[in-house]
Coordinates of C-alpha atoms and ligand atoms in Angstrom, one line a residue:
M1130 CA 84.8 -228.0 -59.5
S1131 CA 86.1 -231.1 -61.4
I1132 CA 84.7 -233.2 -63.5
K1133 CA 84.7 -237.2 -62.8
V1134 CA 85.4 -238.9 -66.3
I1135 CA 84.3 -242.6 -67.3
V1136 CA 86.9 -243.8 -69.9
A1137 CA 85.2 -246.4 -72.3
G1138 CA 87.9 -248.5 -74.1
F1139 CA 90.5 -247.5 -71.9
K1140 CA 93.4 -250.5 -73.3
G1141 CA 92.4 -248.8 -76.8
R1142 CA 95.0 -246.7 -78.6
M1143 CA 93.0 -243.0 -78.8
G1144 CA 91.5 -244.9 -75.3
A1145 CA 94.7 -244.6 -73.5
T1146 CA 95.7 -241.1 -74.8
A1147 CA 92.7 -240.3 -73.1
V1148 CA 93.9 -241.7 -69.9
D1149 CA 96.8 -239.3 -69.6
M1150 CA 95.7 -236.5 -70.8
I1151 CA 92.5 -236.8 -68.4
K1152 CA 95.8 -238.1 -65.9
E1153 CA 97.7 -234.4 -66.4
D1154 CA 94.2 -231.7 -66.6
K1155 CA 93.7 -231.0 -62.2
D1156 CA 90.1 -229.9 -63.6
L1157 CA 89.5 -233.6 -64.8
V1158 CA 88.9 -237.0 -62.4
L1159 CA 90.2 -239.9 -63.8
A1160 CA 87.2 -241.8 -62.5
A1161 CA 86.5 -245.9 -63.8
L1162 CA 86.9 -246.9 -67.0
L1163 CA 85.6 -250.3 -68.5
D1164 CA 87.0 -252.8 -71.0
P1165 CA 85.3 -255.9 -71.7
F1166 CA 88.5 -257.6 -71.5
A1167 CA 90.2 -256.6 -68.5
K1168 CA 91.9 -258.3 -66.1
E1169 CA 92.6 -255.7 -63.1
K1170 CA 90.1 -254.6 -60.6
E1171 CA 91.8 -251.2 -60.4
I1172 CA 94.6 -249.2 -62.0
D1173 CA 96.7 -246.6 -59.6
G1174 CA 93.5 -246.5 -57.4
V1175 CA 90.5 -246.4 -60.4
P1176 CA 88.1 -249.2 -60.5
V1177 CA 88.1 -251.3 -63.9
F1178 CA 84.7 -252.3 -65.3
T1179 CA 84.6 -255.5 -67.5
D1180 CA 80.5 -254.5 -67.7
K1181 CA 79.0 -252.0 -68.5
R1182 CA 75.8 -252.7 -66.5
E1183 CA 78.1 -252.5 -63.2
L1184 CA 78.3 -249.0 -63.9
S1185 CA 74.9 -248.0 -63.6
Q1186 CA 74.5 -247.1 -59.7
F1187 CA 78.0 -245.3 -60.0
S1188 CA 78.0 -241.2 -60.1
A1189 CA 79.8 -239.9 -62.7
D1190 CA 80.1 -237.1 -65.1
V1191 CA 80.9 -237.8 -68.4
W1192 CA 81.2 -240.6 -70.8
V1193 CA 84.2 -240.6 -73.1
D1194 CA 83.9 -243.5 -75.0
F1195 CA 86.9 -244.8 -78.2
T1196 CA 85.2 -248.8 -78.3
T1197 CA 84.3 -250.1 -81.6
P1198 CA 81.7 -248.8 -84.0
K1199 CA 79.8 -252.1 -83.0
V1200 CA 78.9 -251.0 -79.4
A1201 CA 79.1 -247.7 -80.2
Y1202 CA 75.2 -246.7 -80.1
E1203 CA 75.0 -249.0 -77.2
N1204 CA 78.1 -247.5 -75.1
T1205 CA 76.1 -243.8 -75.7
H1206 CA 72.5 -244.9 -74.9
F1207 CA 73.4 -246.5 -72.0
A1208 CA 75.5 -243.3 -70.9
L1209 CA 72.8 -240.8 -71.1
E1210 CA 70.2 -243.4 -69.5
N1211 CA 72.3 -242.9 -66.3
G1212 CA 73.4 -239.8 -66.2
F1213 CA 76.6 -240.0 -67.8
R1214 CA 76.8 -237.7 -70.9
P1215 CA 79.5 -238.9 -74.1
V1216 CA 81.5 -238.1 -75.2
V1217 CA 82.6 -239.8 -78.1
G1218 CA 84.5 -240.3 -80.5
T1219 CA 84.2 -243.6 -81.7
T1220 CA 82.6 -244.4 -85.2
G1221 CA 80.7 -245.9 -87.3
F1222 CA 76.9 -244.6 -86.4
T1223 CA 74.5 -244.4 -88.7
K1224 CA 72.4 -241.3 -89.4
E1225 CA 69.4 -242.4 -87.3
E1226 CA 71.1 -243.7 -84.6
I1227 CA 72.4 -240.7 -84.1
S1228 CA 69.7 -238.7 -84.7
E1229 CA 67.6 -241.1 -81.7
L1230 CA 70.3 -240.1 -79.9
I1231 CA 70.1 -235.7 -79.9
D1232 CA 66.5 -236.5 -78.4
L1233 CA 67.4 -238.8 -76.0
S1234 CA 69.9 -236.3 -74.6
A1235 CA 66.9 -233.8 -75.5
S1236 CA 64.4 -235.2 -73.3
K1237 CA 67.0 -235.8 -70.7
K1238 CA 68.2 -231.9 -70.6
I1239 CA 71.4 -234.4 -70.9
G1240 CA 74.5 -232.5 -72.7
G1241 CA 77.0 -234.8 -75.3
L1242 CA 78.8 -234.9 -77.9
I1243 CA 80.2 -237.0 -81.0
A1244 CA 82.7 -236.4 -82.7
P1245 CA 84.0 -238.3 -85.5
N1246 CA 87.3 -236.0 -85.6
F1247 CA 88.3 -234.1 -82.7
A1248 CA 91.5 -233.1 -84.7
I1249 CA 90.7 -228.6 -85.2
G1250 CA 92.7 -229.6 -88.5
A1251 CA 90.2 -231.8 -88.7
I1252 CA 87.0 -229.3 -88.6
L1253 CA 88.7 -226.7 -90.7
L1254 CA 89.3 -228.8 -93.4
M1255 CA 85.8 -230.0 -93.5
E1256 CA 84.9 -227.1 -93.2
F1257 CA 86.4 -225.4 -96.1
A1258 CA 85.5 -228.7 -98.8
A1259 CA 81.8 -228.1 -97.9
K1260 CA 81.8 -224.0 -98.8
A1261 CA 84.6 -225.3 -102.3
S1262 CA 82.1 -227.8 -103.3
K1263 CA 79.7 -224.6 -104.3
Y1264 CA 82.1 -223.6 -106.9
F1265 CA 83.8 -226.7 -107.1
P1266 CA 81.1 -229.6 -107.6
D1267 CA 84.1 -232.7 -109.1
L1268 CA 85.7 -233.3 -106.2
E1269 CA 86.3 -236.4 -104.9
I1270 CA 87.3 -237.3 -101.0
I1271 CA 91.0 -239.9 -99.8
E1272 CA 91.1 -240.7 -96.0
L1273 CA 93.6 -242.2 -95.2
H1274 CA 94.3 -244.6 -92.2
H1275 CA 96.5 -246.9 -90.1
D1276 CA 95.1 -250.8 -91.3
K1277 CA 93.4 -251.8 -88.0
K1278 CA 91.1 -249.9 -88.6
K1279 CA 87.8 -251.5 -88.3
D1280 CA 85.1 -248.9 -90.8
A1281 CA 85.5 -247.9 -94.3
P1282 CA 84.8 -244.7 -94.8
S1283 CA 85.7 -242.5 -92.2
G1284 CA 83.8 -241.4 -89.8
T1285 CA 85.5 -237.8 -90.4
A1286 CA 85.1 -239.1 -94.1
V1287 CA 81.4 -239.8 -93.6
K1288 CA 80.3 -236.7 -91.9
T1289 CA 82.9 -234.5 -94.5
A1290 CA 80.2 -235.7 -97.3
E1291 CA 77.9 -234.8 -95.5
L1292 CA 78.6 -231.3 -95.6
I1293 CA 79.5 -231.0 -98.7
K1294 CA 75.7 -232.3 -99.4
E1295 CA 73.8 -229.7 -97.8
V1296 CA 75.2 -226.9 -100.5
R1297 CA 76.4 -228.5 -103.2
S1298 CA 73.9 -229.9 -105.9
Y1299 CA 73.6 -233.1 -106.6
K1300 CA 76.1 -234.3 -109.6
E1301 CA 77.5 -237.5 -111.0
Q1302 CA 80.8 -237.4 -111.4
G1303 CA 82.9 -239.2 -113.9
A1304 CA 82.2 -240.6 -117.6
K1305 CA 78.7 -241.6 -118.7
D1306 CA 79.7 -244.8 -119.9
E1307 CA 82.6 -245.1 -116.4
E1308 CA 82.9 -249.0 -116.2
E1309 CA 84.9 -250.7 -113.8
T1310 CA 86.9 -253.4 -115.0
L1311 CA 88.0 -254.0 -111.1
P1312 CA 85.4 -253.6 -108.8
G1313 CA 85.6 -250.7 -106.3
A1314 CA 88.0 -249.4 -109.1
R1315 CA 85.8 -245.8 -109.0
G1316 CA 85.5 -246.1 -104.7
A1317 CA 82.2 -245.5 -102.4
E1318 CA 79.6 -243.3 -104.3
F1319 CA 78.1 -240.5 -101.9
D1320 CA 75.8 -237.4 -103.5
G1321 CA 77.3 -239.0 -106.8
F1322 CA 81.0 -238.8 -105.8
R1323 CA 83.5 -240.5 -104.4
I1324 CA 85.5 -241.8 -101.6
H1325 CA 87.8 -243.6 -101.6
S1326 CA 90.1 -245.0 -97.5
V1327 CA 93.2 -246.6 -98.2
R1328 CA 94.4 -248.6 -95.2
L1329 CA 98.4 -248.8 -94.1
P1330 CA 100.8 -249.2 -91.2
G1331 CA 102.3 -246.0 -90.6
L1332 CA 99.5 -244.0 -91.5
V1333 CA 97.3 -242.4 -88.3
A1334 CA 95.2 -240.5 -89.5
H1335 CA 94.8 -238.1 -92.6
Q1336 CA 92.4 -237.2 -95.8
E1337 CA 92.3 -235.3 -99.7
V1338 CA 89.7 -233.3 -100.7
I1339 CA 91.0 -233.1 -103.8
F1340 CA 88.3 -230.8 -107.0
G1341 CA 88.7 -230.5 -110.4
A1342 CA 87.3 -227.9 -112.8
Q1343 CA 88.3 -226.5 -116.3
G1344 CA 91.8 -226.3 -116.0
E1345 CA 92.9 -225.1 -112.2
G1346 CA 92.9 -228.0 -109.3
L1347 CA 92.6 -227.5 -105.4
T1348 CA 93.8 -229.8 -102.9
L1349 CA 93.1 -229.3 -99.3
R1350 CA 94.3 -232.1 -96.9
H1351 CA 94.9 -232.8 -93.3
D1352 CA 96.8 -234.8 -91.3
S1353 CA 97.2 -236.3 -88.2
Y1354 CA 100.3 -237.5 -87.1
N1355 CA 99.6 -238.8 -83.6
R1356 CA 96.7 -239.7 -81.7
V1357 CA 98.4 -236.6 -79.8
S1358 CA 96.3 -234.4 -82.0
F1359 CA 93.2 -235.8 -80.8
M1360 CA 93.4 -234.6 -77.3
S1361 CA 92.2 -230.8 -76.7
G1362 CA 89.7 -231.3 -79.5
V1363 CA 88.8 -234.1 -76.4
N1364 CA 89.9 -231.8 -73.3
L1365 CA 87.6 -229.3 -74.5
G1366 CA 84.3 -232.1 -75.6
I1367 CA 84.3 -232.5 -71.3
K1368 CA 84.6 -229.6 -70.3
K1369 CA 81.3 -228.5 -72.8
V1370 CA 79.2 -231.2 -72.5
V1371 CA 78.4 -230.8 -68.9
K1372 CA 76.8 -227.6 -69.8
Q1373 CA 75.0 -228.4 -72.4
E1374 CA 70.9 -229.7 -72.5
Q1375 CA 71.7 -231.7 -76.1
L1376 CA 74.3 -234.3 -77.6
V1377 CA 75.2 -232.4 -81.1
Y1378 CA 77.4 -234.0 -83.6
G1379 CA 80.5 -232.6 -84.5
L1380 CA 83.0 -230.8 -82.5
E1381 CA 82.6 -227.5 -84.3
H1382 CA 79.1 -226.7 -82.8
L1383 CA 81.4 -226.5 -79.6
L1384 CA 83.6 -223.9 -80.5
Ligands
NAP1759 P1 91.7 -249.6 -80.9 O1 93.0 -249.5 -80.2 O2 91.0 -251.1 -81.8 O3 90.9 -249.5 -79.5 C1 89.3 -250.3 -79.3 C2 89.0 -250.4 -77.5 O4 88.0 -250.6 -78.0 C3 90.1 -252.1 -77.6 O5 90.9 -252.3 -76.0 C4 89.0 -252.9 -78.0 O6 89.6 -254.0 -76.6 C5 87.4 -252.0 -76.9 N1 86.6 -252.7 -76.7 C6 85.2 -253.2 -77.8 N2 84.4 -253.3 -76.7 C7 84.4 -252.3 -76.5 C8 83.0 -252.7 -74.9 N3 81.6 -253.2 -75.1 N4 83.4 -251.2 -74.0 C9 84.8 -251.3 -73.7 N5 86.4 -251.2 -74.5 C10 85.7 -252.1 -76.0 O7 90.8 -248.7 -81.8 P2 91.3 -247.0 -81.9 O8 92.1 -246.4 -82.4 O9 91.3 -246.5 -80.0 O10 90.0 -246.0 -82.4 C11 89.0 -246.2 -81.7 C12 87.5 -245.7 -82.0 O11 87.6 -244.8 -82.2 C13 87.4 -245.9 -83.2 O12 86.0 -246.1 -83.9 C14 88.5 -244.4 -84.6 O13 87.8 -244.9 -86.3 C15 87.4 -243.6 -83.5 N6 89.3 -242.5 -83.6 C16 87.9 -241.3 -83.7 C17 88.6 -240.1 -83.8 C18 88.2 -239.2 -83.3 O14 88.8 -237.9 -83.3 N7 86.6 -238.9 -82.9 C19 90.6 -240.5 -84.1 C20 90.6 -241.7 -83.5 C21 89.8 -242.9 -84.1 P3 89.5 -254.5 -77.5 O15 90.2 -255.1 -78.3 O16 89.9 -255.9 -77.1 O17 88.3 -255.6 -78.7

């Protein structure tokens, strides 16, 4: 049976790539498109909406969201309230928002996914980084993205940091008497280690986790050179959430 999918943010870089992926999969049906600034009423027979409230009477299985951090929570909440299983790539959720959405999905017995990164290599990088941090507690995260990205640090960097925090004992890194002569030079502080955000044209999505110990170093790096790198994860998410009864945070929970 085909899965009917709504794409919110279909005019954006990720949303447009998701639309192409859905069209190419015979098991998926592009049911509706949402963008507040769209002028079209339909595209190739697919209805276009500018206000999500118009979708409350609409019938679809999954809500794919690649919008902006400002509306991602509201959209995901709306999707769950209206029986659409959310598959959300938009970043910028707070911890509290995620746990509230998990509770809402459980009360409605509806599956869903919030994934800060849909690339399998990035999932592996996060897992390897958490494992390495047990043995190398001194580390820094450097995430690198294109210069149109709205939030910093990236959702992937935050998730990596959270996974590391679960296994690494707290350690304040750097010299005790360290001084920043230029504010921000040492990056953002998270549980005693630092996260740095690089924004440059030409980049897509990249992350390094650098570990240092006495006389040795370890660097883990993942690169998404192209937005297609995220699509097998989005596809898998769509097909899995229809069988689940609770939203999960991180693609690794569905692999
Ligand atoms: P983008 O090109 O700016 O696309 C976002 C689109 O959403 C824009 O077309 C924007 O329209 C539209 N939009 C804004 N408010 C909306 C609303 N209320 N309803 C529907 N659409 C709305 O950004 P992107 O590069 O595609 O990235 C989108 C999100 O995905 C970001 O949060 C990014 O960090 C994240 N991302 C996640 C992954 C992952 O693997 N999870 C990978 C890459 C990116 P306007 O431009 O007119 O405002």
